PDB file of C-alpha atoms in Angstrom:
ATOM      1  CA  MET A 579      76.879  85.547 130.084  1.00 71.00           C
ATOM      2  CA  PRO A 580      78.004  88.778 130.956  1.00 79.00           C
ATOM      3  CA  GLY A 581      80.898  90.604 129.555  1.00 83.00           C
ATOM      4  CA  TRP A 582      82.952  90.291 132.175  1.00 84.00           C
ATOM      5  CA  VAL A 583      82.835  86.677 132.324  1.00 89.00           C
ATOM      6  CA  ALA A 584      83.802  86.789 128.521  1.00 87.00           C
ATOM      7  CA  ILE A 585      86.826  89.278 128.526  1.00 88.00           C
ATOM      8  CA  GLU A 586      88.130  86.708 131.103  1.00 92.00           C
ATOM      9  CA  ALA A 587      88.175  83.562 129.017  1.00 89.00           C
ATOM     10  CA  ILE A 588      89.586  85.093 126.286  1.00 87.00           C
ATOM     11  CA  LEU A 589      92.386  86.785 128.301  1.00 88.00           C
ATOM     12  CA  ARG A 590      93.231  83.091 130.624  1.00 92.00           C
ATOM     13  CA  ALA A 591      93.497  81.832 126.594  1.00 90.00           C
ATOM     14  CA  GLY A 592      95.346  84.002 125.432  1.00 89.00           C
ATOM     15  CA  SER A 593      97.198  84.387 128.770  1.00 91.00           C
ATOM     16  CA  ALA A 594      97.614  80.225 129.056  1.00 94.00           C
ATOM     17  CA  ALA A 595      98.875  80.290 125.263  1.00 93.00           C
ATOM     18  CA  ILE A 596     102.079  82.007 125.955  1.00 93.00           C
ATOM     19  CA  ASP A 597     102.616  80.113 129.289  1.00 95.00           C
ATOM     20  CA  GLU A 598     102.292  77.178 127.722  1.00 97.00           C
ATOM     21  CA  LEU A 599     104.553  77.915 124.145  1.00 97.00           C
ATOM     22  CA  HIS A 600     107.587  79.468 127.510  1.00 97.00           C
ATOM     23  CA  ARG A 601     106.915  76.051 129.331  1.00 98.00           C
ATOM     24  CA  ARG A 602     107.547  74.203 125.766  1.00 98.00           C
ATOM     25  CA  LEU A 603     110.465  76.800 124.246  1.00 98.00           C
ATOM     26  CA  ALA A 604     112.267  75.422 127.787  1.00 98.00           C
ATOM     27  CA  GLU A 605     112.204  72.455 127.180  1.00 98.00           C
ATOM     28  CA  ARG A 606     114.176  72.847 123.420  1.00 98.00           C
ATOM     29  CA  GLY A 607     117.283  74.960 125.108  1.00 97.00           C
ATOM     30  CA  HIS A 608     115.842  78.516 125.449  1.00 98.00           C
ATOM     31  CA  PRO A 609     114.509  78.504 129.531  1.00 97.00           C
ATOM     32  CA  ASP A 610     115.176  81.967 130.034  1.00 96.00           C
ATOM     33  CA  ALA A 611     113.020  83.247 126.901  1.00 96.00           C
ATOM     34  CA  ARG A 612     110.447  85.962 127.771  1.00 93.00           C
ATOM     35  CA  PRO A 613     106.763  87.401 126.389  1.00 90.00           C
ATOM     36  CA  ALA A 614     108.790  90.389 125.407  1.00 90.00           C
ATOM     37  CA  HIS A 615     112.325  88.650 123.694  1.00 93.00           C
ATOM     38  CA  GLY A 616     109.339  87.348 120.541  1.00 91.00           C
ATOM     39  CA  TYR A 617     107.949  90.726 120.035  1.00 90.00           C
ATOM     40  CA  ALA A 618     111.921  91.899 119.388  1.00 94.00           C
ATOM     41  CA  PHE A 619     113.051  89.383 117.383  1.00 95.00           C
ATOM     42  CA  GLN A 620     109.845  89.856 115.175  1.00 92.00           C
ATOM     43  CA  ALA A 621     110.118  93.645 115.174  1.00 93.00           C
ATOM     44  CA  ILE A 622     114.035  92.981 114.968  1.00 95.00           C
ATOM     45  CA  GLY A 623     114.104  90.552 112.133  1.00 91.00           C
ATOM     46  CA  ALA A 624     115.774  88.342 109.503  1.00 88.00           C
ATOM     47  CA  ASP A 625     118.740  91.817 108.281  1.00 90.00           C
ATOM     48  CA  GLY A 626     118.379  93.377 111.604  1.00 94.00           C
ATOM     49  CA  THR A 627     117.795  96.608 113.784  1.00 94.00           C
ATOM     50  CA  THR A 628     119.552 100.087 115.069  1.00 92.00           C
ATOM     51  CA  ALA A 629     117.273  99.840 118.746  1.00 90.00           C
ATOM     52  CA  SER A 630     116.347 103.656 117.106  1.00 90.00           C
ATOM     53  CA  GLU A 631     114.828 101.380 114.923  1.00 93.00           C
ATOM     54  CA  LEU A 632     113.525  98.747 118.079  1.00 94.00           C
ATOM     55  CA  GLY A 633     112.198 101.025 120.017  1.00 93.00           C
ATOM     56  CA  GLN A 634     109.610 102.859 117.148  1.00 92.00           C
ATOM     57  CA  ARG A 635     109.248  99.577 116.185  1.00 91.00           C
ATOM     58  CA  LEU A 636     107.880  98.365 119.420  1.00 90.00           C
ATOM     59  CA  GLY A 637     105.866 101.363 120.283  1.00 88.00           C
ATOM     60  CA  VAL A 638     109.246 102.313 123.153  1.00 89.00           C
ATOM     61  CA  THR A 639     112.208 104.649 124.502  1.00 90.00           C
ATOM     62  CA  LYS A 640     115.757 104.645 122.112  1.00 88.00           C
ATOM     63  CA  GLN A 641     117.225 103.833 126.344  1.00 91.00           C
ATOM     64  CA  ALA A 642     113.613 100.528 126.411  1.00 90.00           C
ATOM     65  CA  ALA A 643     114.766  99.532 123.506  1.00 91.00           C
ATOM     66  CA  GLY A 644     118.714  99.247 124.678  1.00 92.00           C
ATOM     67  CA  GLN A 645     118.252  97.612 127.588  1.00 93.00           C
ATOM     68  CA  MET A 646     116.048  95.161 125.862  1.00 93.00           C
ATOM     69  CA  VAL A 647     118.728  94.421 124.067  1.00 95.00           C
ATOM     70  CA  ASP A 648     121.210  94.705 126.229  1.00 96.00           C
ATOM     71  CA  GLU A 649     119.024  91.512 128.043  1.00 96.00           C
ATOM     72  CA  LEU A 650     119.224  90.277 125.030  1.00 97.00           C
ATOM     73  CA  ALA A 651     122.905  90.112 123.951  1.00 97.00           C
ATOM     74  CA  ARG A 652     123.926  88.509 127.663  1.00 97.00           C
ATOM     75  CA  LEU A 653     121.360  86.164 126.916  1.00 97.00           C
ATOM     76  CA  GLY A 654     123.731  85.683 123.050  1.00 98.00           C
ATOM     77  CA  TYR A 655     119.992  85.446 121.103  1.00 98.00           C
ATOM     78  CA  VAL A 656     121.620  89.111 119.762  1.00 98.00           C
ATOM     79  CA  THR A 657     124.562  90.903 118.934  1.00 97.00           C
ATOM     80  CA  ARG A 658     126.044  94.330 118.479  1.00 94.00           C
ATOM     81  CA  GLY A 659     128.081  95.777 114.743  1.00 91.00           C
ATOM     82  CA  PRO A 660     128.423  97.966 112.238  1.00 88.00           C
ATOM     83  CA  ASP A 661     126.034  98.568 109.695  1.00 79.00           C
ATOM     84  CA  PRO A 662     127.545  98.214 107.020  1.00 81.00           C
ATOM     85  CA  SER A 663     125.619  99.670 105.332  1.00 80.00           C
ATOM     86  CA  ASP A 664     126.365 102.759 108.147  1.00 77.00           C
ATOM     87  CA  GLY A 665     129.802 102.433 109.916  1.00 73.00           C
ATOM     88  CA  ARG A 666     127.689 104.813 112.637  1.00 80.00           C
ATOM     89  CA  ARG A 667     124.816 102.854 113.330  1.00 83.00           C
ATOM     90  CA  ARG A 668     124.750  99.571 115.520  1.00 88.00           C
ATOM     91  CA  LEU A 669     123.160  97.213 113.766  1.00 93.00           C
ATOM     92  CA  ILE A 670     121.037  94.283 116.457  1.00 96.00           C
ATOM     93  CA  THR A 671     121.008  91.014 114.528  1.00 96.00           C
ATOM     94  CA  LEU A 672     119.506  87.990 115.464  1.00 97.00           C
ATOM     95  CA  THR A 673     122.151  85.257 116.475  1.00 97.00           C
ATOM     96  CA  PRO A 674     121.473  81.084 115.870  1.00 97.00           C
ATOM     97  CA  ARG A 675     120.218  81.009 118.784  1.00 97.00           C
ATOM     98  CA  GLY A 676     117.978  83.521 118.658  1.00 97.00           C
ATOM     99  CA  ILE A 677     116.783  82.186 115.373  1.00 96.00           C
ATOM    100  CA  ASP A 678     115.988  78.674 116.581  1.00 96.00           C
ATOM    101  CA  CYS A 679     114.141  80.533 119.528  1.00 97.00           C
ATOM    102  CA  LEU A 680     112.176  82.900 116.610  1.00 94.00           C
ATOM    103  CA  ARG A 681     112.416  79.035 114.889  1.00 95.00           C
ATOM    104  CA  ALA A 682     110.521  76.570 117.847  1.00 97.00           C
ATOM    105  CA  SER A 683     108.359  79.387 118.946  1.00 96.00           C
ATOM    106  CA  ALA A 684     106.573  79.722 114.951  1.00 95.00           C
ATOM    107  CA  ASP A 685     107.331  75.591 115.659  1.00 97.00           C
ATOM    108  CA  ILE A 686     105.176  75.420 118.881  1.00 98.00           C
ATOM    109  CA  PHE A 687     101.934  77.712 118.396  1.00 95.00           C
ATOM    110  CA  ASP A 688     101.138  75.501 115.532  1.00 96.00           C
ATOM    111  CA  GLU A 689     101.427  72.629 117.739  1.00 97.00           C
ATOM    112  CA  LEU A 690      99.208  74.384 119.987  1.00 96.00           C
ATOM    113  CA  LEU A 691      96.990  75.377 116.956  1.00 94.00           C
ATOM    114  CA  ALA A 692      96.277  71.789 116.162  1.00 95.00           C
ATOM    115  CA  GLU A 693      96.268  71.265 120.031  1.00 95.00           C
ATOM    116  CA  TRP A 694      92.559  74.019 120.127  1.00 93.00           C
ATOM    117  CA  ARG A 695      91.215  72.515 116.546  1.00 93.00           C
ATOM    118  CA  ALA A 696      91.026  69.033 118.329  1.00 94.00           C
ATOM    119  CA  ARG A 697      90.064  70.108 121.301  1.00 93.00           C
ATOM    120  CA  ALA A 698      87.284  72.796 120.550  1.00 89.00           C
ATOM    121  CA  GLY A 699      86.515  72.755 116.894  1.00 84.00           C
ATOM    122  CA  ASP A 700      85.401  75.161 114.344  1.00 90.00           C
ATOM    123  CA  VAL A 701      88.411  77.518 115.950  1.00 90.00           C
ATOM    124  CA  ASP A 702      89.676  79.610 112.346  1.00 92.00           C
ATOM    125  CA  ALA A 703      86.108  80.872 113.044  1.00 92.00           C
ATOM    126  CA  ALA A 704      86.569  81.646 116.443  1.00 90.00           C
ATOM    127  CA  ILE A 705      90.101  83.753 115.607  1.00 90.00           C
ATOM    128  CA  ALA A 706      88.470  84.809 112.611  1.00 92.00           C
ATOM    129  CA  ALA A 707      85.441  86.589 115.290  1.00 90.00           C
ATOM    130  CA  LEU A 708      87.968  87.552 117.878  1.00 88.00           C
ATOM    131  CA  ASP A 709      90.649  89.207 115.239  1.00 89.00           C
ATOM    132  CA  ALA A 710      87.432  91.213 113.861  1.00 90.00           C
ATOM    133  CA  LEU A 711      86.890  92.409 117.636  1.00 86.00           C
ATOM    134  CA  ALA A 712      90.672  93.367 118.326  1.00 86.00           C
ATOM    135  CA  ALA A 713      90.211  95.717 114.875  1.00 89.00           C
ATOM    136  CA  LEU A 714      87.232  97.466 115.375  1.00 88.00           C
ATOM    137  CA  TYR A 715      89.457  98.675 118.960  1.00 85.00           C
ATOM    138  CA  GLY A 716      92.854  99.271 116.756  1.00 81.00           C
ATOM    139  CA  GLY A 717      94.076  96.099 118.349  1.00 72.00           C
ATOM    140  CA  ARG A 718      97.902  95.990 118.373  1.00 72.00           C
ATOM    141  CA  LEU A 719     100.291  94.269 120.139  1.00 69.00           C
ATOM    142  CA  ARG A 720     103.016  95.548 122.316  1.00 68.00           C
ATOM    143  CA  PRO A 721     104.680  94.250 124.695  1.00 66.00           C
ATOM    144  CA  ILE A 722     104.213  94.062 127.848  1.00 64.00           C
ATOM    145  CA  TRP A 723     107.887  94.726 129.689  1.00 57.00           C
TER     146      TRP A 723
END
């Protein structure tokens, strides 16, 4: 098998999984969720964060993070408010809608993994191999805006 065929299969599998995740998220009340939103939700976390910190965690500028926050606030996934520990900072936190989307995503990922295991056999070995390959090149997932 030529290398490009193997790489293409890996990329198609990843793309198909993300597409299916978002199809199912739409069914569960989140039709406006995009792949980049999930990265932002993870970076915001349970305690919230500032736009600067969000940008650092996502590997984007503060301005790009601010634009993402504007979009997420418009969609009802986050709020901005004063930081209780420092009134000069604006804290970005997930709303109940944002938390629901994050939980639904986790549930769907579990469903997808179960489906893969039922369909493709030893998926855990494949996951371990792919993880090792990603580590070979310092693989870090970053959002594609």
